[in-house]
Coordinates of C-alpha atoms in Angstrom, one line a residue:
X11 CA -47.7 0.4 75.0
X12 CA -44.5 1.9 73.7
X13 CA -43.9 5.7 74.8
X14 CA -43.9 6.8 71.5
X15 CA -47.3 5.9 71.1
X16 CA -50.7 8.3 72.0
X17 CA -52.5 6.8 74.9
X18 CA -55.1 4.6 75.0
X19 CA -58.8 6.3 75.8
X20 CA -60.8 5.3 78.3
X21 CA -59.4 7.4 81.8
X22 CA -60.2 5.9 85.1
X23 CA -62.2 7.9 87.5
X24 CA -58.7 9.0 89.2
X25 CA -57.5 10.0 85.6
X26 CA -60.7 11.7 84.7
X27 CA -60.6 13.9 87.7
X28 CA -57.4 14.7 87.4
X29 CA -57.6 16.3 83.9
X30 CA -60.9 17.9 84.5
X31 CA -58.8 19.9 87.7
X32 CA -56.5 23.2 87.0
X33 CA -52.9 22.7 85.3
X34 CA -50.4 22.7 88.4
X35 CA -48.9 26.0 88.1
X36 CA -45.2 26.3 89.5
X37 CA -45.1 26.2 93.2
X38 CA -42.0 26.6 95.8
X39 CA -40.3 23.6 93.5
X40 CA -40.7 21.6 90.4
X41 CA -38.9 18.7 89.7
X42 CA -38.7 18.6 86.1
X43 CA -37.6 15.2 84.2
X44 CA -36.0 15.1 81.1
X45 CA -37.2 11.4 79.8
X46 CA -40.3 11.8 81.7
X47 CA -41.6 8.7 79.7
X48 CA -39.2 6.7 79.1
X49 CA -38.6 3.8 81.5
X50 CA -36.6 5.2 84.1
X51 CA -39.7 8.0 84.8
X52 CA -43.1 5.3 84.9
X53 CA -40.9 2.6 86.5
X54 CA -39.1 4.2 89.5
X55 CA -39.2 8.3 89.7
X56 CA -42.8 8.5 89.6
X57 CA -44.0 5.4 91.6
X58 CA -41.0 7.0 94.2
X59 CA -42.5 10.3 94.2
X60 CA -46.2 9.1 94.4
X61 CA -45.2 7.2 97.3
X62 CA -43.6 10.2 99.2
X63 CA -46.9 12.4 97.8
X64 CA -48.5 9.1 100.1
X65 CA -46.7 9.5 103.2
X66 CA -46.6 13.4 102.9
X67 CA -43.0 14.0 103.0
X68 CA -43.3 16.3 99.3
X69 CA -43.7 20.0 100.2
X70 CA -47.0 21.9 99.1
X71 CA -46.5 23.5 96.1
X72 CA -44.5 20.8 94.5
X73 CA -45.0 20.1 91.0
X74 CA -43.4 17.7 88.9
X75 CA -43.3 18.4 85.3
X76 CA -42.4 15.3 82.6
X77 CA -40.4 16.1 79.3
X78 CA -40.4 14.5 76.0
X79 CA -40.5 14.8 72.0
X80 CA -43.9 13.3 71.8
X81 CA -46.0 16.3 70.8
X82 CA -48.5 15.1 73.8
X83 CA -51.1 17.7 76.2
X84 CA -50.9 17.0 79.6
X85 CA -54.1 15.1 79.3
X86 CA -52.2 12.2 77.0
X87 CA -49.2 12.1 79.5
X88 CA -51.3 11.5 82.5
X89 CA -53.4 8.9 80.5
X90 CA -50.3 7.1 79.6
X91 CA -48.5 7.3 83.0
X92 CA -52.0 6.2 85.0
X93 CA -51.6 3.1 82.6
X94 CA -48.2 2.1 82.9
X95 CA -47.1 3.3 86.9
X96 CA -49.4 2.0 89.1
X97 CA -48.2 -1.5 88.4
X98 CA -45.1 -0.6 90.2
X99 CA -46.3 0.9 93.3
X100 CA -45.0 -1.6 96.1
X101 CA -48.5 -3.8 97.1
X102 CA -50.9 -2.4 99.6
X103 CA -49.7 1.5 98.9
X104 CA -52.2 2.3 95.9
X105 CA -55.0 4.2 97.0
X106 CA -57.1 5.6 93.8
X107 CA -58.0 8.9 96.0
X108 CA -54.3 9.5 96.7
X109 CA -53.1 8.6 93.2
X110 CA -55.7 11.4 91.6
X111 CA -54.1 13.9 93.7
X112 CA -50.8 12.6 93.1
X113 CA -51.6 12.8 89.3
X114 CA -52.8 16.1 89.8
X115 CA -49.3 17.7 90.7
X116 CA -48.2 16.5 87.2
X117 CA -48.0 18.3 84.2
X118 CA -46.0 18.1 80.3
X119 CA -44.1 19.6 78.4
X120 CA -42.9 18.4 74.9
X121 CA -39.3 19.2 74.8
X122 CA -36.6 18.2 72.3
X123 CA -33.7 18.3 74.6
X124 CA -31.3 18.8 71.7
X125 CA -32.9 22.2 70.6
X126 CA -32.3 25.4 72.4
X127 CA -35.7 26.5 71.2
X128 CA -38.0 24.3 73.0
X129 CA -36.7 25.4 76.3
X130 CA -38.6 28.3 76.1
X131 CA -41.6 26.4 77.7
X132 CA -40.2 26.3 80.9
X133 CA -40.0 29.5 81.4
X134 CA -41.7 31.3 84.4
X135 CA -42.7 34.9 85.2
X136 CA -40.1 36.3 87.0
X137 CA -42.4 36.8 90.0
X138 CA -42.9 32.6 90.4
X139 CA -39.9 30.8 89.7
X140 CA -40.1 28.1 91.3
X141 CA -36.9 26.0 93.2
X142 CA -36.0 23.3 90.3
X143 CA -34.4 19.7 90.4
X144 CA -33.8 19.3 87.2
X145 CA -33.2 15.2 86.8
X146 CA -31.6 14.0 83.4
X147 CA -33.1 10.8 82.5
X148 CA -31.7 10.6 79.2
X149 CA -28.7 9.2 77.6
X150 CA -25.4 10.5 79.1
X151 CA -24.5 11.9 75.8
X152 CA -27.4 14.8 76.1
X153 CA -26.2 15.6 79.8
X154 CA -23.7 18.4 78.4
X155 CA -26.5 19.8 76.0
X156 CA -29.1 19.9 78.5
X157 CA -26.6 22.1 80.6
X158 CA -25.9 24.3 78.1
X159 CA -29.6 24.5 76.8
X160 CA -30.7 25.4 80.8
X161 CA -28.1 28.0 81.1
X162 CA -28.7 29.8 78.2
X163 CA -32.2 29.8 78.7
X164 CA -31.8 31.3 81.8
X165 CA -33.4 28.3 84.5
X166 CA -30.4 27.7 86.4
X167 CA -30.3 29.8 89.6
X168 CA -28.3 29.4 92.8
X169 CA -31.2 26.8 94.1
X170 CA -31.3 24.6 91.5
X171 CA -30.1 21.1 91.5
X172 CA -29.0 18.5 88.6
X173 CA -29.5 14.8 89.2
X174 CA -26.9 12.7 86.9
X175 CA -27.9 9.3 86.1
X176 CA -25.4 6.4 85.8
X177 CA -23.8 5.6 83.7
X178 CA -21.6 8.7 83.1
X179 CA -19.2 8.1 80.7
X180 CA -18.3 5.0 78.9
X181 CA -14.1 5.6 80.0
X182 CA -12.3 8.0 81.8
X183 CA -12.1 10.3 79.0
X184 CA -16.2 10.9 78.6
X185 CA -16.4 10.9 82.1
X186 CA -14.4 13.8 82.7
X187 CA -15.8 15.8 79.5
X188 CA -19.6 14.6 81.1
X189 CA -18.1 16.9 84.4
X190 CA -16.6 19.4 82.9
X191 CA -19.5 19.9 80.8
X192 CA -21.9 20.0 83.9
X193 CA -19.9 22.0 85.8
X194 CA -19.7 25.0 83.7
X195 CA -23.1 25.4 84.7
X196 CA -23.6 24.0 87.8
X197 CA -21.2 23.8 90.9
X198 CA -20.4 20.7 92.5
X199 CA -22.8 21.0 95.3
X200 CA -25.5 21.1 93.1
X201 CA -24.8 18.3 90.9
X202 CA -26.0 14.7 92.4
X203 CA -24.4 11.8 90.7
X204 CA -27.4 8.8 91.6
X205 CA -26.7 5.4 92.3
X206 CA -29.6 3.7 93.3
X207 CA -27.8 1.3 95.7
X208 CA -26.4 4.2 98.0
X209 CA -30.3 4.5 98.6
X210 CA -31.1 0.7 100.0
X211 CA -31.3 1.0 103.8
X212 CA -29.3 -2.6 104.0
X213 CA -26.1 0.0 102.9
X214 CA -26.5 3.1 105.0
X215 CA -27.0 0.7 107.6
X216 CA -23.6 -0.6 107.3
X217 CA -22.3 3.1 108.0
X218 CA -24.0 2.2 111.2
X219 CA -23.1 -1.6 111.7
X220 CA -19.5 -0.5 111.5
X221 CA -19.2 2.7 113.1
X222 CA -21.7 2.1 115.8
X223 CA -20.9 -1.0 117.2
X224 CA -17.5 -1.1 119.1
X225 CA -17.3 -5.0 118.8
X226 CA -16.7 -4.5 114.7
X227 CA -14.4 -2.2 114.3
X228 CA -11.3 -3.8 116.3
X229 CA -11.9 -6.5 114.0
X230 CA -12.5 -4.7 110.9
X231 CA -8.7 -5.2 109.4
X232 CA -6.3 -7.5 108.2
X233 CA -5.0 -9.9 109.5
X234 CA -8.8 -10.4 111.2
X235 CA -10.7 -10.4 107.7
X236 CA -9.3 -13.5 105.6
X237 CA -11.1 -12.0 102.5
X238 CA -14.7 -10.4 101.3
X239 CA -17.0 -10.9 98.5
X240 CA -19.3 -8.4 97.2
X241 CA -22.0 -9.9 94.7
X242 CA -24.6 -8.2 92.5
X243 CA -26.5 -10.7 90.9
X244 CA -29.2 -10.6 88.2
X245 CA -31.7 -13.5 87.0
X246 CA -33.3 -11.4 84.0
X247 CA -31.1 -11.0 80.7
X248 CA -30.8 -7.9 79.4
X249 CA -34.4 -7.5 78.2
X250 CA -34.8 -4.0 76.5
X251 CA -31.7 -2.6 77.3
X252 CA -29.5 -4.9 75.1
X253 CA -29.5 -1.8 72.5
X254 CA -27.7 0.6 75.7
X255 CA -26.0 -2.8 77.0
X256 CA -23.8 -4.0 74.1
X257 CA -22.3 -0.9 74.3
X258 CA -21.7 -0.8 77.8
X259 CA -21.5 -4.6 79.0
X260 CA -21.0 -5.2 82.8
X261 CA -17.9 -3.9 84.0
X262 CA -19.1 -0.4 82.9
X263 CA -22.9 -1.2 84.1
X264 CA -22.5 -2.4 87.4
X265 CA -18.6 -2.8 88.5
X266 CA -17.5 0.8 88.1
X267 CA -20.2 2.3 90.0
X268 CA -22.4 0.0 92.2
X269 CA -19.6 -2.9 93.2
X270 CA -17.4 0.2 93.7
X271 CA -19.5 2.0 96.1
X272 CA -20.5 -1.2 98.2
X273 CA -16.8 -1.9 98.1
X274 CA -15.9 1.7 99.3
X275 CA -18.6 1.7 102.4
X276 CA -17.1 -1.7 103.7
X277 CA -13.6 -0.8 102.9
X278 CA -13.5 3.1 104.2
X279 CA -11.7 4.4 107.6
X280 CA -14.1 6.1 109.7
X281 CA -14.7 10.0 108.7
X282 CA -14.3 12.5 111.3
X283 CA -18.3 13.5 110.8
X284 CA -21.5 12.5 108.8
X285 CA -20.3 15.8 106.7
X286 CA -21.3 14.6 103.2
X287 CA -17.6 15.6 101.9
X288 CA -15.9 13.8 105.1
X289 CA -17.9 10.4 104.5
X290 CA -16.8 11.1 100.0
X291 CA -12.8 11.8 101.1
X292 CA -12.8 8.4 102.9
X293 CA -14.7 6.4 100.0
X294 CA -12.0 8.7 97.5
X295 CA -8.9 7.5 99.3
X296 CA -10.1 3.5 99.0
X297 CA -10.5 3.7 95.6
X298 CA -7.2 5.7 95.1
X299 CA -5.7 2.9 97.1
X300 CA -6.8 0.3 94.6
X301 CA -4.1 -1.7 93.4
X302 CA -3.7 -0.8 89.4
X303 CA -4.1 -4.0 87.4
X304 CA -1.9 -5.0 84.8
X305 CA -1.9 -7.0 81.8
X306 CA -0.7 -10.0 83.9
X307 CA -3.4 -9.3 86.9
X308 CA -6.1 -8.7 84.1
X309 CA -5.4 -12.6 82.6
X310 CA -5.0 -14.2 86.2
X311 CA -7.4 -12.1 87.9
X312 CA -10.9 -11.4 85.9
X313 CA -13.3 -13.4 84.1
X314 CA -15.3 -11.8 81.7
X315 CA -18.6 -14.5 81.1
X316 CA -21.8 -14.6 78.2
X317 CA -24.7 -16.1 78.9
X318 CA -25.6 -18.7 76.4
X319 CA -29.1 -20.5 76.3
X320 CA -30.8 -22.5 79.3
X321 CA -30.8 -26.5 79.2
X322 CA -32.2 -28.8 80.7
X323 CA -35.7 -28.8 83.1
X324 CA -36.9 -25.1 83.8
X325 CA -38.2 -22.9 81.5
X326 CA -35.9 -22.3 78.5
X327 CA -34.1 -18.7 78.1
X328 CA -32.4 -17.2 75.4
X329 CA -28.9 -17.0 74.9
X330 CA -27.3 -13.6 74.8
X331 CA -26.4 -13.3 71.3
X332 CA -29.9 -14.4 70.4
X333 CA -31.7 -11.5 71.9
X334 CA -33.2 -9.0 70.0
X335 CA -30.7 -5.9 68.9
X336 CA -27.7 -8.2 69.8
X337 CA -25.3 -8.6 67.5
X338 CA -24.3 -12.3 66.4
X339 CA -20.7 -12.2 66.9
X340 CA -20.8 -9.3 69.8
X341 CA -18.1 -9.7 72.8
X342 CA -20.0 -7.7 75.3
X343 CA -19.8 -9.2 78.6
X344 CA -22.3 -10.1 81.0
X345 CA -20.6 -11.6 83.5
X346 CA -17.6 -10.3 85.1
X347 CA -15.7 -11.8 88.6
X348 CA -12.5 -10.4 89.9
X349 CA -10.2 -10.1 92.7
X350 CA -9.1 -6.3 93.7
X351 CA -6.8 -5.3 96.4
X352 CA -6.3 -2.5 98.5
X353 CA -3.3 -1.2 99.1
X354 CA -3.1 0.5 102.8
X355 CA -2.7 -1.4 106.2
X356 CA -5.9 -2.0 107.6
X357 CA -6.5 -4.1 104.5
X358 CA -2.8 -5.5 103.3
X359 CA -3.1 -9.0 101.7
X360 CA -7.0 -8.8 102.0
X361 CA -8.8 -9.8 98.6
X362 CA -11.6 -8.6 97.9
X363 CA -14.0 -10.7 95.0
X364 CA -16.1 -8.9 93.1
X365 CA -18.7 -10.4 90.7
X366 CA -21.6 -9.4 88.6
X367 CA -23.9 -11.2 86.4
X368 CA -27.0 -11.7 84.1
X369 CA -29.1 -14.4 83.9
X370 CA -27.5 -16.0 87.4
X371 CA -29.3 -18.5 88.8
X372 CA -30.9 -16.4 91.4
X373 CA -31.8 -12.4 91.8
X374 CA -29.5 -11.5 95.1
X375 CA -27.2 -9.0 96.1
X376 CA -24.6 -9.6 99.1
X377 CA -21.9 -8.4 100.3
X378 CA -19.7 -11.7 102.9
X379 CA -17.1 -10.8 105.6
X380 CA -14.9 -13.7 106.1
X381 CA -13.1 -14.0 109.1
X382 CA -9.8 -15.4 109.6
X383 CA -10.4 -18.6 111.2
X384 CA -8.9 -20.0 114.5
X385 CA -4.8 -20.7 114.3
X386 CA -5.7 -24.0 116.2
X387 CA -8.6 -25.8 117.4
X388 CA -9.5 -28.4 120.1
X389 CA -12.6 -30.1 118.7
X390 CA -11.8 -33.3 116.5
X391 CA -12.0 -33.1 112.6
X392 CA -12.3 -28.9 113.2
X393 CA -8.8 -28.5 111.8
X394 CA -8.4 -24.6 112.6
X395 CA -11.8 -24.4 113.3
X396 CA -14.6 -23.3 111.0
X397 CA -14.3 -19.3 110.3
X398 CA -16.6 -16.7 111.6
X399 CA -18.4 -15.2 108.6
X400 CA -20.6 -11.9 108.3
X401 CA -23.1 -12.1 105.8
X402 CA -24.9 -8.8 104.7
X403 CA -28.0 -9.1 102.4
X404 CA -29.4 -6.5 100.3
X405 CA -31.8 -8.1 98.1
X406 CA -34.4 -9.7 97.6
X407 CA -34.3 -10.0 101.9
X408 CA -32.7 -7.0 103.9
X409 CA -30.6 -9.1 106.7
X410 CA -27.6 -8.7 108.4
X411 CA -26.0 -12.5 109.8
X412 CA -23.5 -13.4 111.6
X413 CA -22.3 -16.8 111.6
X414 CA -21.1 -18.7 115.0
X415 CA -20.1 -21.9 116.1
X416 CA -21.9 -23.6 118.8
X417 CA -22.0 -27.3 120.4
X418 CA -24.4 -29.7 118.9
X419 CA -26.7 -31.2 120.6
X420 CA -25.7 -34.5 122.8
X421 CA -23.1 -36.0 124.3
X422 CA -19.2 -34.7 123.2
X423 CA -18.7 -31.5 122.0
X424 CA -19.2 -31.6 118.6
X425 CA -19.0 -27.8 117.4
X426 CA -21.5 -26.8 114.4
X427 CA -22.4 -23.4 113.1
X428 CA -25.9 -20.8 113.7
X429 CA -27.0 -17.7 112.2
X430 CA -27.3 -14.6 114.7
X431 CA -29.8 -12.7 112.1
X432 CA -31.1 -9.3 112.5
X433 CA -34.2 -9.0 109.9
X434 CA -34.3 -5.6 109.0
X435 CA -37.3 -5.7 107.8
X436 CA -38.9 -6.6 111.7
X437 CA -36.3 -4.6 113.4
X438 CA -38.6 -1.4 113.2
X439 CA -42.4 -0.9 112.8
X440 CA -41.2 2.4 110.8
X441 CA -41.7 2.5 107.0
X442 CA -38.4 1.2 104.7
X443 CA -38.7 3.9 101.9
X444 CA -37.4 2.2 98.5
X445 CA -34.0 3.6 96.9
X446 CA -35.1 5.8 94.6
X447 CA -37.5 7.6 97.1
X448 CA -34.6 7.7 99.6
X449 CA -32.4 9.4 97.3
X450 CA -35.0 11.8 95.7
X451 CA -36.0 13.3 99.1
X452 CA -31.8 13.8 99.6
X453 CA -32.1 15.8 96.4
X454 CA -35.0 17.9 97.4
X455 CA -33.7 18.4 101.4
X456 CA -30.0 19.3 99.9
X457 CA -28.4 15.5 101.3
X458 CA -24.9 15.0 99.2
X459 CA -23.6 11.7 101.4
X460 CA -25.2 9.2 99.4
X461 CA -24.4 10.7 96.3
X462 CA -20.7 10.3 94.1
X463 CA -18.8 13.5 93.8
X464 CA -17.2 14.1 90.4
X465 CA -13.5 13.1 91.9
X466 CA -14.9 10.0 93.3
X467 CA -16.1 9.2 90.1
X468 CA -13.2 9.6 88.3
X469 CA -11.0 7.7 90.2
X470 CA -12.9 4.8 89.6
X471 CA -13.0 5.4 86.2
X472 CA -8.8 5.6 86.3
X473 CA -9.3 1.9 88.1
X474 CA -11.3 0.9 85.5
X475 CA -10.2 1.6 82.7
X476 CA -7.0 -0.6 82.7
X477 CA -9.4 -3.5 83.0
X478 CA -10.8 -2.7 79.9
X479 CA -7.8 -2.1 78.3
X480 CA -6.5 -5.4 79.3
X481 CA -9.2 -7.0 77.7
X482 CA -9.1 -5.8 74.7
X483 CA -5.3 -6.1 74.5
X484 CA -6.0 -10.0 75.5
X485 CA -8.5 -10.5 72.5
X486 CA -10.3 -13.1 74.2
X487 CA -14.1 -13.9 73.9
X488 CA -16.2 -14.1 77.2
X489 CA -16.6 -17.4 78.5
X490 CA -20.1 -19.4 77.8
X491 CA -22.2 -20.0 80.9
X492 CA -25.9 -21.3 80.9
X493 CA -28.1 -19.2 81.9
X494 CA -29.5 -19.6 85.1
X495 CA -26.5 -20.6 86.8
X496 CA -23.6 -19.2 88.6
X497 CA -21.5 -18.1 85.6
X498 CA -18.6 -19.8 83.8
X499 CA -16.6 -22.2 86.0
X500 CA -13.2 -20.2 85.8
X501 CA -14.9 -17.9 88.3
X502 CA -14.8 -20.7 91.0
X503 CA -11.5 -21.1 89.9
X504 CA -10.4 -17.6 90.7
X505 CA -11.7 -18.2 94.5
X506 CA -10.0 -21.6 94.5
X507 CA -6.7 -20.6 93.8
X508 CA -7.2 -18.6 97.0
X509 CA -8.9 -22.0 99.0
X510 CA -11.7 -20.0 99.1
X511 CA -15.0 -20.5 97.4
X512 CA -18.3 -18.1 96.5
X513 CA -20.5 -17.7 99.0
X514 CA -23.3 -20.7 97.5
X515 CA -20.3 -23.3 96.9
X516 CA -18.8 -23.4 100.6

């Protein structure tokens, strides 16, 4: 069922007993959504606030109120999110007794958030204004209008809190209107820019794995780091969002925020505290000591891909100008592989290989430390020996490796190489909270670290943008791959020219 339609009759017992109780009136906090039923809402922020309603880590008192043009009563909105969220509540967590509670903290309002009018609804007596998180689940182009709308209706208050969700801006330009926009009416600390992979627990662990453990961080340099690779990779096309995503394509999608941020956590120097503003300056001076590409470096040093249609055994898959509200001839990447630098001395003459795809042969997410391997080696045929490698997962699996050489087994020393794994997932009998509830509960306690601060984002914009530039200064069309594989071959060529190769080739 498409949001825009009424929902469907027929309320479960959970549903039914959750209308029949009393309207949530506001509380000590609401946390109101603008796009309360659009995907964003049923998919993640409800299932991610349902599940810390579960576990009891939301305050009594809390309500959370959806907003949206369809002229809905609360009644229809429950209906329709009691049909569409449960289906992505992790397995095991949905308990009907718990989910009519949950759905009886949740109320609607129908609000056209381009109309200064309809903001009157949310208004509360003066005597039970409640603590608001007001999260923008909309199109980055309503962000300044929603600010503007919230001031002059008079629901921003020294308590309240905006969450910003990616992407903000489509170049430096609308990225800095999009903040100067927000902050006239919020200030800084209230304004959490989200990316949902600052929540996995795979990359606040690596906070840990490298300031915690004494053996790393010796190590952690040039000339002991011959070169990392940070992969995001996708095995869905672009499914619904190819409207948003021609627009965008991936560089803007998923290299200028979440390749970014990974690359900033493995790259920073270690803050002087857990301060959320000393753990942003560190991640702001790596990205200001990105080396600015050229013209030259864009042509040697980027590939830009397009998934074409599947062959072969498998089920078949669509090419990407073939999906629905694609255009025939469009240009919009969905692919993209490069090699940054970073210019400051722990990481001189260190590459770093970013890359990004749709409709790869296989959903994972990884970041791979390679080590500089052994000037000379003893064993026959190990010519320099094989190099140590760190291999960080962060999806589908949550693991940390570290790969060793040891002798074979039998006569001679024949040296071959193990795994040391930590499982993540074993390592503690506590509850892994998913990203989004992670980052939520951060909004609601007041937690900046794991959120992008308006310079940070910005100067990755200013890295950015010359990419983007270069490309359409170059003319070129993506390169064809087949979907369901590992993008167009020219992106094994960029990691061959450094005798290196992607993680899945070597």
């Amino acid at each position: 069922m498409h949001p825009s339609e009424a929902p469907a009759a027929s309320p479960s017992a959970a549903l039914a007993a959750a209308i029949a109780g009393p309207e949530p009136g506001p509380g000590t906090l609401d946390i109101v959504i603008f796009g309360g039923s659009g995907d964003l809402a049923f998919r993640k922020l409800l299932p991610a606030l349902y599940m810390a309603f579960l576990h009891e880590r939301l305050e009594p008192g809390t309500r959370i109120l959806g907003l949206g043009r369809q002229g809905w009563s609360r009644a229809d909105y429950l209906a329709f999110i009691d049909s569409h969220s449960p289906a992505f509540i992790a397995p095991g967590a949905f308990s009907a007794p718990v989910w009519q509670r949950f759905l009886g903290i949740l109320d609607y309002r129908c609000v056209d958030a381009t109309q200064a009018a309809d903001y009157a609804v949310l208004r509360e007596p003066a005597d039970r204004v409640p603590q608001r998180v007001f999260y923008l689940a909309t199109a980055p182009s309503l962000f300044s209008q929603i600010g503007a709308h919230l001031d002059a209706a008079g629901l921003i208050d020294a308590r309240s809190r905006v969450v910003l969700e990616k992407p903000l801006g489509t170049d430096l330009a609308s990225a800095r209107a999009i903040n100067a926009d927000i902050g006239r009416h919020f200030r800084e600390e209230q304004v959490y820019r989200i990316d949902h992979y600052l929540g996995k627990e795979t990359v606040q662990n690596l906070m840990v794995l490298r300031f915690g453990n004494a053996i790393f961080e010796p190590l952690w340099r040039a000339p002991y780091i011959r070169s990392v690779q940070i992969t995001v990779a996708e095995s869905v096309g672009v499914g619904s969002r190819a409207g948003f995503y021609d627009g965008a394509g991936a560089l803007r999608d998923m290299v200028q925020n979440h390749l970014l941020q990974l690359l900033c956590i493995v790259a920073m120097e270690p803050p002087i505290s857990l301060n959320p503003d000393d753990v942003r300056d560190e991640k702001l001076r790596v990205l200001r000591s990105l080396r600015r590409m050229e013209l030259a470096d864009v042509r040697r040093d980027t590939v830009r891909g397009q998934y074409t249609a599947s062959l072969g055994e498998g089920p078949s898959m669509r090419g990407y100008r073939e999906e629905e509200n694609v255009p025939p001839d469009s240009r919009t990447e969905t692919f993209v592989a490069l090699k940054a630098h970073i210019n400051n001395a722990r990481w001189a003459h260190v590459p770093f290989f970013l890359r990004t795809g749709k409709r790869m042969q296989t959903r994972r997410s990884e970041i791979i430390v390679d080590f500089t391997g052994q000037p000379f080696s003893i064993f026959p045929n190990q010519s320099g020996g094989r190099p140590n490698r760190l291999i960080i997962s962060l999806q589908p699996e949550e693991s940390i490796q570290l790969e060793m050489m040891v002798k074979e087994p039998g006569s001679g020393m024949v040296p071959r190489p193990v795994k040391l794994e930590l499982d993540l997932q074993s390592a503690s009998d506590k509850r892994r909270a998913e990203a989004y509830e992670r980052l939520l509960m951060d909004v609601i306690k007041g937690r900046l670290t794991h959120f992008m601060r308006r310079d940070e984002l910005e100067a990755a914009w200013t890295w950015v943008e010359p990419i983007l530039d270069g490309w359409k200064l170059l003319g070129e069309r993506p390169r064809d791959y087949r979907a369901g594989t590992w993008g167009p071959a020219a992106s094994s060529a960029l990691m061959a020219r450094e005798d290196l190769a992607w993680f899945e080739e070597s």
